[in-house]
mmCIF file of C-alpha atoms in Angstrom:
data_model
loop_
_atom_site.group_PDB
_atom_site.id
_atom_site.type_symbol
_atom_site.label_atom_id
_atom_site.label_comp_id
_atom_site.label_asym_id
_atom_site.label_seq_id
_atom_site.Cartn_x
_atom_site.Cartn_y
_atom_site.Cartn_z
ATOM 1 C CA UNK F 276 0.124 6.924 7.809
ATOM 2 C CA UNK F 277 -1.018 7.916 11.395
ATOM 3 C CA UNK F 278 -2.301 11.780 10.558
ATOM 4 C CA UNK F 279 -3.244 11.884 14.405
ATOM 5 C CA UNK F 280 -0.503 10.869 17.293
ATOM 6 C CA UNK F 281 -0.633 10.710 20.566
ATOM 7 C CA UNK F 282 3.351 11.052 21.723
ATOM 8 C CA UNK F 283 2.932 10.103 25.073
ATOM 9 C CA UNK F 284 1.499 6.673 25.688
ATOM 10 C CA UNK F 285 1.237 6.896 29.750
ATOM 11 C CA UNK F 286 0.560 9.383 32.356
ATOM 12 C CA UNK F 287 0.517 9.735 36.040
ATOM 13 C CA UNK F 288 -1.275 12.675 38.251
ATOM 14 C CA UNK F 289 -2.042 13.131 41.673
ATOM 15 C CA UNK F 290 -5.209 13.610 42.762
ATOM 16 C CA UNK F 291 -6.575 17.071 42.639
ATOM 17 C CA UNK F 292 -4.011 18.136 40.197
ATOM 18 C CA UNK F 293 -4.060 19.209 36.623
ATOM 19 C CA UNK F 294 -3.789 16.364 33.798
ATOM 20 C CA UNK F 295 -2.839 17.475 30.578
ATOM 21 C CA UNK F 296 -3.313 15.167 28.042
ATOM 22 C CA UNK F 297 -1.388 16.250 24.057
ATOM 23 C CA UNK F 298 -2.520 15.227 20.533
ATOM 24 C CA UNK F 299 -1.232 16.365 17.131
ATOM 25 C CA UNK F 300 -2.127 16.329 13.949
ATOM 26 C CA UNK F 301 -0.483 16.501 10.089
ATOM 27 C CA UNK F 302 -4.365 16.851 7.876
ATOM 28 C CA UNK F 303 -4.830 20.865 7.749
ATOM 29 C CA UNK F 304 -7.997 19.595 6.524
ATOM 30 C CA UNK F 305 -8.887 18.578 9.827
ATOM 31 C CA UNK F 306 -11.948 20.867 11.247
ATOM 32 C CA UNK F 307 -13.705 18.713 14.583
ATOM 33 C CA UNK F 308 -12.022 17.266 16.773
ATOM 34 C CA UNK F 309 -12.893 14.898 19.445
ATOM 35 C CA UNK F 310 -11.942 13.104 23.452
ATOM 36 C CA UNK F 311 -12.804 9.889 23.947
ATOM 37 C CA UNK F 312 -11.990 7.820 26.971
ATOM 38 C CA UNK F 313 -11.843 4.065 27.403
ATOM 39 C CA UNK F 314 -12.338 2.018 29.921
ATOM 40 C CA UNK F 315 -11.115 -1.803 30.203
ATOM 41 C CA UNK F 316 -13.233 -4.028 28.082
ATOM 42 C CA UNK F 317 -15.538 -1.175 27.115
ATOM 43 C CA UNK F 318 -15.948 0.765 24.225
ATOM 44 C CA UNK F 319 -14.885 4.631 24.091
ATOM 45 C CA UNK F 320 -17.252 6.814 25.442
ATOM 46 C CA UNK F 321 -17.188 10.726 24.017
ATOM 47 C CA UNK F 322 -15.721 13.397 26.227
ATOM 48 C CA UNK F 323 -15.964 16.333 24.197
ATOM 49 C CA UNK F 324 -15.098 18.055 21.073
ATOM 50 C CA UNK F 325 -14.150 20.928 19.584
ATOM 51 C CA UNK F 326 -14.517 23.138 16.032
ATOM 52 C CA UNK F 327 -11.643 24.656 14.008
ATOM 53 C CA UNK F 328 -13.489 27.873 14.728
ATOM 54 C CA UNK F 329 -12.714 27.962 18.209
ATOM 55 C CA UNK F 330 -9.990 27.437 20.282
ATOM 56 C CA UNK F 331 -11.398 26.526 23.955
ATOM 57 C CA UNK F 332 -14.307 24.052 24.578
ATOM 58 C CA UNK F 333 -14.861 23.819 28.738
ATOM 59 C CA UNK F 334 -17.190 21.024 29.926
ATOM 60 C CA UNK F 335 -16.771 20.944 33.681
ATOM 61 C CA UNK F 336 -13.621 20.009 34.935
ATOM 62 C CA UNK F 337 -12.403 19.236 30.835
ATOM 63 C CA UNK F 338 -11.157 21.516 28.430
ATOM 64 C CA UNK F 339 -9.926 21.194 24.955
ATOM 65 C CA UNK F 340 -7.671 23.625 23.436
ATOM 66 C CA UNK F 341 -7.041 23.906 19.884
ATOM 67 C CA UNK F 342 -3.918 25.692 18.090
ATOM 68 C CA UNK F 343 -4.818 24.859 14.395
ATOM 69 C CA UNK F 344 -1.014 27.002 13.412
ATOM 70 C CA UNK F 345 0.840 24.121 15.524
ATOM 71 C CA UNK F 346 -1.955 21.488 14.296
ATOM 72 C CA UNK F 347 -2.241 20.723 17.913
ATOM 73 C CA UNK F 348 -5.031 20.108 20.782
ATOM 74 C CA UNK F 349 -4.957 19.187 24.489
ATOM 75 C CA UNK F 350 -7.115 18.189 26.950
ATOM 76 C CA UNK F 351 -7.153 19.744 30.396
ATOM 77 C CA UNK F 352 -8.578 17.570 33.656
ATOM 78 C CA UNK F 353 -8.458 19.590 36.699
ATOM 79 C CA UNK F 354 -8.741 18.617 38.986
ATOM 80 C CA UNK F 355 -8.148 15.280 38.338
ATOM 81 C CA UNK F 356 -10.204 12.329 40.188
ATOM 82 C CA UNK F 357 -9.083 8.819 40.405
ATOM 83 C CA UNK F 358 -12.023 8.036 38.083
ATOM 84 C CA UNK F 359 -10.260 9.926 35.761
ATOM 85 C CA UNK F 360 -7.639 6.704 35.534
ATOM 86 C CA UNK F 361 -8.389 5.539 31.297
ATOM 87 C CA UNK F 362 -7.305 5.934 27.996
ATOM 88 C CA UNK F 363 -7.616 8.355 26.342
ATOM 89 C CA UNK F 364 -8.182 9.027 22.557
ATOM 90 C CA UNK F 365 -8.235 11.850 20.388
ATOM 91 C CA UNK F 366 -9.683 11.915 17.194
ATOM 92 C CA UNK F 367 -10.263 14.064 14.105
ATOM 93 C CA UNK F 368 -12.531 14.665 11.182
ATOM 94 C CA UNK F 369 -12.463 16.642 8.242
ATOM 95 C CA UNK F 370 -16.147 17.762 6.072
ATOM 96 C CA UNK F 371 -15.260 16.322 2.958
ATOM 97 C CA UNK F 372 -14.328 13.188 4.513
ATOM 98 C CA UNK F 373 -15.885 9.830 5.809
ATOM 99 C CA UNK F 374 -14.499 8.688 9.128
ATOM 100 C CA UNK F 375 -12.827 9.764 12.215
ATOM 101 C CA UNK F 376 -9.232 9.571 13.334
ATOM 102 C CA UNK F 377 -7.842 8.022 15.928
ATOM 103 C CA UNK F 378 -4.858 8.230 17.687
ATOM 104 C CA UNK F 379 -3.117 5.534 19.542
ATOM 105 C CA UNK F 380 -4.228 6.858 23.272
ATOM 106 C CA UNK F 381 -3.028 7.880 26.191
ATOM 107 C CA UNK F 382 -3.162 5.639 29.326
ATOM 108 C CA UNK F 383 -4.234 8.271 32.464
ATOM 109 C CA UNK F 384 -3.821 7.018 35.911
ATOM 110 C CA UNK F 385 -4.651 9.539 38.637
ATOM 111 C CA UNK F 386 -2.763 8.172 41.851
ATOM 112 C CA UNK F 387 -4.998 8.946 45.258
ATOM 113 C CA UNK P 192 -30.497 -0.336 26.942
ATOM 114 C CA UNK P 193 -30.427 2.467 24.247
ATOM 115 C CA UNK P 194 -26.947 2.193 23.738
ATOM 116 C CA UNK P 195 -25.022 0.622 20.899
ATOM 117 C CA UNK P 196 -25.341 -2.884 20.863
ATOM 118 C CA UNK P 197 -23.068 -5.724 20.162
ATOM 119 C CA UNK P 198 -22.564 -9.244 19.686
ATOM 120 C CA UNK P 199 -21.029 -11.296 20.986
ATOM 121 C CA UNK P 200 -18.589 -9.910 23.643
ATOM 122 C CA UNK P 201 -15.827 -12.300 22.900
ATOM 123 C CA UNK P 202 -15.521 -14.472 19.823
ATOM 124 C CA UNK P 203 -13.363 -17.578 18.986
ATOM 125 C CA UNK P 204 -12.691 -18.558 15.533
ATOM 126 C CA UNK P 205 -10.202 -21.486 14.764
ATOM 127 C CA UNK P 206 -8.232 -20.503 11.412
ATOM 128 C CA UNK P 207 -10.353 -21.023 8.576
ATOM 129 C CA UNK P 208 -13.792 -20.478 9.817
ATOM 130 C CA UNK P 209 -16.077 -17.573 9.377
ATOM 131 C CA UNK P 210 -16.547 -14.874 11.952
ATOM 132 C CA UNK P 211 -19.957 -12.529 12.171
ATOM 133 C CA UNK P 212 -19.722 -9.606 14.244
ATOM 134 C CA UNK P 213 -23.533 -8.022 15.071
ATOM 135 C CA UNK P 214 -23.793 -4.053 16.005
ATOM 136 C CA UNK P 215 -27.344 -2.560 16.670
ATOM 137 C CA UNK P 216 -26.885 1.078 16.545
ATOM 138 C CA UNK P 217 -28.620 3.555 18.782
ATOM 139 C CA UNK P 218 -32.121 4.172 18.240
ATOM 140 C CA UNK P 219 -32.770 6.668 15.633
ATOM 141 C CA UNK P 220 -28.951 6.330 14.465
ATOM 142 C CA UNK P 221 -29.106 5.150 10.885
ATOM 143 C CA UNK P 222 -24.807 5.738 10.047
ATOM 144 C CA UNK P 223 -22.619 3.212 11.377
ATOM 145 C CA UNK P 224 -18.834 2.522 10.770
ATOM 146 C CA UNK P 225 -17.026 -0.192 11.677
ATOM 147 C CA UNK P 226 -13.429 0.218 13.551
ATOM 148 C CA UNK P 227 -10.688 -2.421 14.537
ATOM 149 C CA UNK P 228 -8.231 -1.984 17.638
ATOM 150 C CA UNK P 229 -5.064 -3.834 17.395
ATOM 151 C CA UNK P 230 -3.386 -4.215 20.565
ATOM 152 C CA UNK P 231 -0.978 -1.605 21.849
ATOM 153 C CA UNK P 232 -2.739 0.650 18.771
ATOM 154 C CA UNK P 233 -5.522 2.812 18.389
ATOM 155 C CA UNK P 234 -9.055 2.588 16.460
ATOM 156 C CA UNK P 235 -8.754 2.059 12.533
ATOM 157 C CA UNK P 236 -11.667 2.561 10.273
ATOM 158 C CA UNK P 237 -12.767 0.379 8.458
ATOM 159 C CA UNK P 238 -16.004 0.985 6.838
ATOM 160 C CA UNK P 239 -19.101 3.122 7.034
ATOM 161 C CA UNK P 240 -22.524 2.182 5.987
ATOM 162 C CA UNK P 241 -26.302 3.795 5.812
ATOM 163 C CA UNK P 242 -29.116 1.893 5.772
ATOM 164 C CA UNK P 243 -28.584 -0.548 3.038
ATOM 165 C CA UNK P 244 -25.659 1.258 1.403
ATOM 166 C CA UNK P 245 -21.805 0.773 2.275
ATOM 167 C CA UNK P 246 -20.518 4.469 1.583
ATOM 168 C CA UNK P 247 -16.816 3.948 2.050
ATOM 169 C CA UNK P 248 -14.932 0.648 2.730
ATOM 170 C CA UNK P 249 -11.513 2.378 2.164
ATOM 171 C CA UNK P 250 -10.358 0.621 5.554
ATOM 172 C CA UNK P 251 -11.413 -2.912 5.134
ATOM 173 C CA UNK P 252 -8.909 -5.458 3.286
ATOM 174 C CA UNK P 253 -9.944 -6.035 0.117
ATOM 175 C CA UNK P 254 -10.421 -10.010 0.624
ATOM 176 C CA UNK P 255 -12.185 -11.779 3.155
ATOM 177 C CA UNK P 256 -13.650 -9.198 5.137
ATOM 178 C CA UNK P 257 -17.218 -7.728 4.098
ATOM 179 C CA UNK P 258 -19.899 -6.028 5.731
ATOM 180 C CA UNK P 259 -23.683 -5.120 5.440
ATOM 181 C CA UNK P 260 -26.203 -2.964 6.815
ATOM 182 C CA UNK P 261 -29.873 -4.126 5.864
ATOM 183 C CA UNK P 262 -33.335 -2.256 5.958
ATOM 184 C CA UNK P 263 -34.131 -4.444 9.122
ATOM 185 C CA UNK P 264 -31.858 -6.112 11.367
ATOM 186 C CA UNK P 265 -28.145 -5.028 13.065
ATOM 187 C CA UNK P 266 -24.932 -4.237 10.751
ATOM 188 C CA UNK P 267 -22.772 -7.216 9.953
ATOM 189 C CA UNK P 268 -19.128 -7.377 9.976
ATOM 190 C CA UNK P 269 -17.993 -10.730 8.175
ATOM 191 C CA UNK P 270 -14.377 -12.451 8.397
ATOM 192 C CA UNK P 271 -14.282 -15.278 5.895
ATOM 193 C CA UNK P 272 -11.194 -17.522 6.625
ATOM 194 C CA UNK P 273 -9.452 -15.871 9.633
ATOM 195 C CA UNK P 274 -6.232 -16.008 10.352
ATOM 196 C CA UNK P 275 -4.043 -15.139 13.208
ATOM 197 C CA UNK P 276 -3.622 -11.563 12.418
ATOM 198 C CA UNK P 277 -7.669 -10.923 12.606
ATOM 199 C CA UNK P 278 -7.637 -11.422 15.886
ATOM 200 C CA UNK P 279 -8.393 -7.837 17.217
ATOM 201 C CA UNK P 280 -10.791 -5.901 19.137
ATOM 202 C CA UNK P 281 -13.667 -4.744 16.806
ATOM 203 C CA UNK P 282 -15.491 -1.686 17.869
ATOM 204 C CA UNK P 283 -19.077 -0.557 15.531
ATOM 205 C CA UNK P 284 -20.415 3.136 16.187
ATOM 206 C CA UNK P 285 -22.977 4.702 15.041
ATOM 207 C CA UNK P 286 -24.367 8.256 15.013
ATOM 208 C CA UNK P 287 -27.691 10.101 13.953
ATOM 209 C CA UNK P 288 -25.948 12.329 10.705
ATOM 210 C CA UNK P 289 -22.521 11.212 8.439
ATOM 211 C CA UNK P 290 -19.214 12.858 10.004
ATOM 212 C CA UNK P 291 -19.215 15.811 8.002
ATOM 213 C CA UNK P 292 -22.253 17.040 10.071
ATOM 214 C CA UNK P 293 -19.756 17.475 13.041
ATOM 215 C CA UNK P 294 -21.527 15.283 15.490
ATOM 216 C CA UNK P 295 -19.595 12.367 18.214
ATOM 217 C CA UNK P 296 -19.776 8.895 17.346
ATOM 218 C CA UNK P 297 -21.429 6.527 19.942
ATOM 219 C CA UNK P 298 -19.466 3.167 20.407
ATOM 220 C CA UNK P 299 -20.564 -0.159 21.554
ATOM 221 C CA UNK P 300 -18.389 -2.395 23.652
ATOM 222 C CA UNK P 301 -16.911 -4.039 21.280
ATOM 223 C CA UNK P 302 -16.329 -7.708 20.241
ATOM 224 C CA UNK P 303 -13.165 -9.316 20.953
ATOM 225 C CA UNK P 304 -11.893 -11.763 18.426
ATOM 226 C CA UNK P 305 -9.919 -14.679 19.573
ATOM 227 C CA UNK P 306 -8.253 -16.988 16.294
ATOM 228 C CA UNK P 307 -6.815 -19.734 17.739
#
């Protein structure tokens, strides 16, 4: 039962443009959300996150929108760098609950 | 290094034998869960522990697999009698408050289990 999906498993951006990365979700229990990118051989490493009681979160060149009524979030990279090139994982969490979920990532490479 | 810590890197098990996965968390981090990685799939939980107390183990198969946090020393993830299908990617995290406090996980590097 994967209550967090990432639909689209690759990506490709030029540098200096926009990367949007999509996530949904099915748990309307779900209230923090997080980014996570991965590197090869490396364990995630947290991007940023967002409450259900907002609907932006800006961190420099991310931001995270939420729209809880579509149960959906996004990540914005502009502009993109070819650092940027990772996969990506979104993840949710709900108060009355124990863990985080993940879904199956996004694979970002920003061309030069 | 005040990262999370684990051990070892890559792991090779022949079917049968016992695998121990070690995770020091961060300093000053006393919740840590334990999450697999499948290839092609994304991070499953698998169990969450505080200090001497597993709190939910909802993710880990029933048989074979157990895991421990004690008063001193790193978690331990335990694999009695692997089998091809263990082999995996298995990531530990930990963090400073349980997940209901709205706070990131920090992840370690992982250790990458080979069953031959």
């Amino acid at each position: 039962d994967q209550q967090v999906k990432q639909n689209s498993p690759s990506l490709s951006v030029q540098e200096g443009r926009i990367s949007i990365l999509n996530c949904d979700y099915t748990n309307s229990m779900f209230d923090y959300f997080l980014w996570y990118k991965k590197y090869p051989a490396e364990g995630p490493t947290f991007l940023i996150s967002i409450s259900s009681i907002k609907d932006k979160n800006e961190d420099g060149r991310f931001t995270v929108f939420l729209n809880k009524s579509a149960k959906h979030l996004s990540l914005h990279i502009v502009p993109s760098q070819p650092g940027d090139s990772a996969v990506y994982f979104c993840a949710a969490s709900a108060r009355t609950g124990n863990q985080f979920y993940f879904g199956t990532g996004t694979s970002l490479t920003v061309i030069p | 290094n005040a990262g999370v810590m684990q051990n070892p890197r890559h792991l090779v098990r022949r079917r049968g034998q016992e695998a121990r996965l070690r995770c020091s968390p961060m300093k000053g981090h006393s919740h840590v869960y334990w999450y697999r990685q499948l290839p092609e799939e994304g991070l499953k939980f698998m169990v969450y522990l505080q200090k001497e107390n597993i709190i939910d183990e909802s993710g880990m198969p029933k048989e074979r697999f157990s895991a421990e946090f004690p008063k001193e020393g790193p978690s331990i993830l335990r694999i009695q009698q692997v089998v091809r299908g263990d082999s995996a990617a298995y990531f530990c995290a930990s963090s400073p408050v349980g997940v209901m406090s709205n706070q990131p996980q920090h992840f370690g590097d992982g250790t990458r289990l080979s069953i031959l």
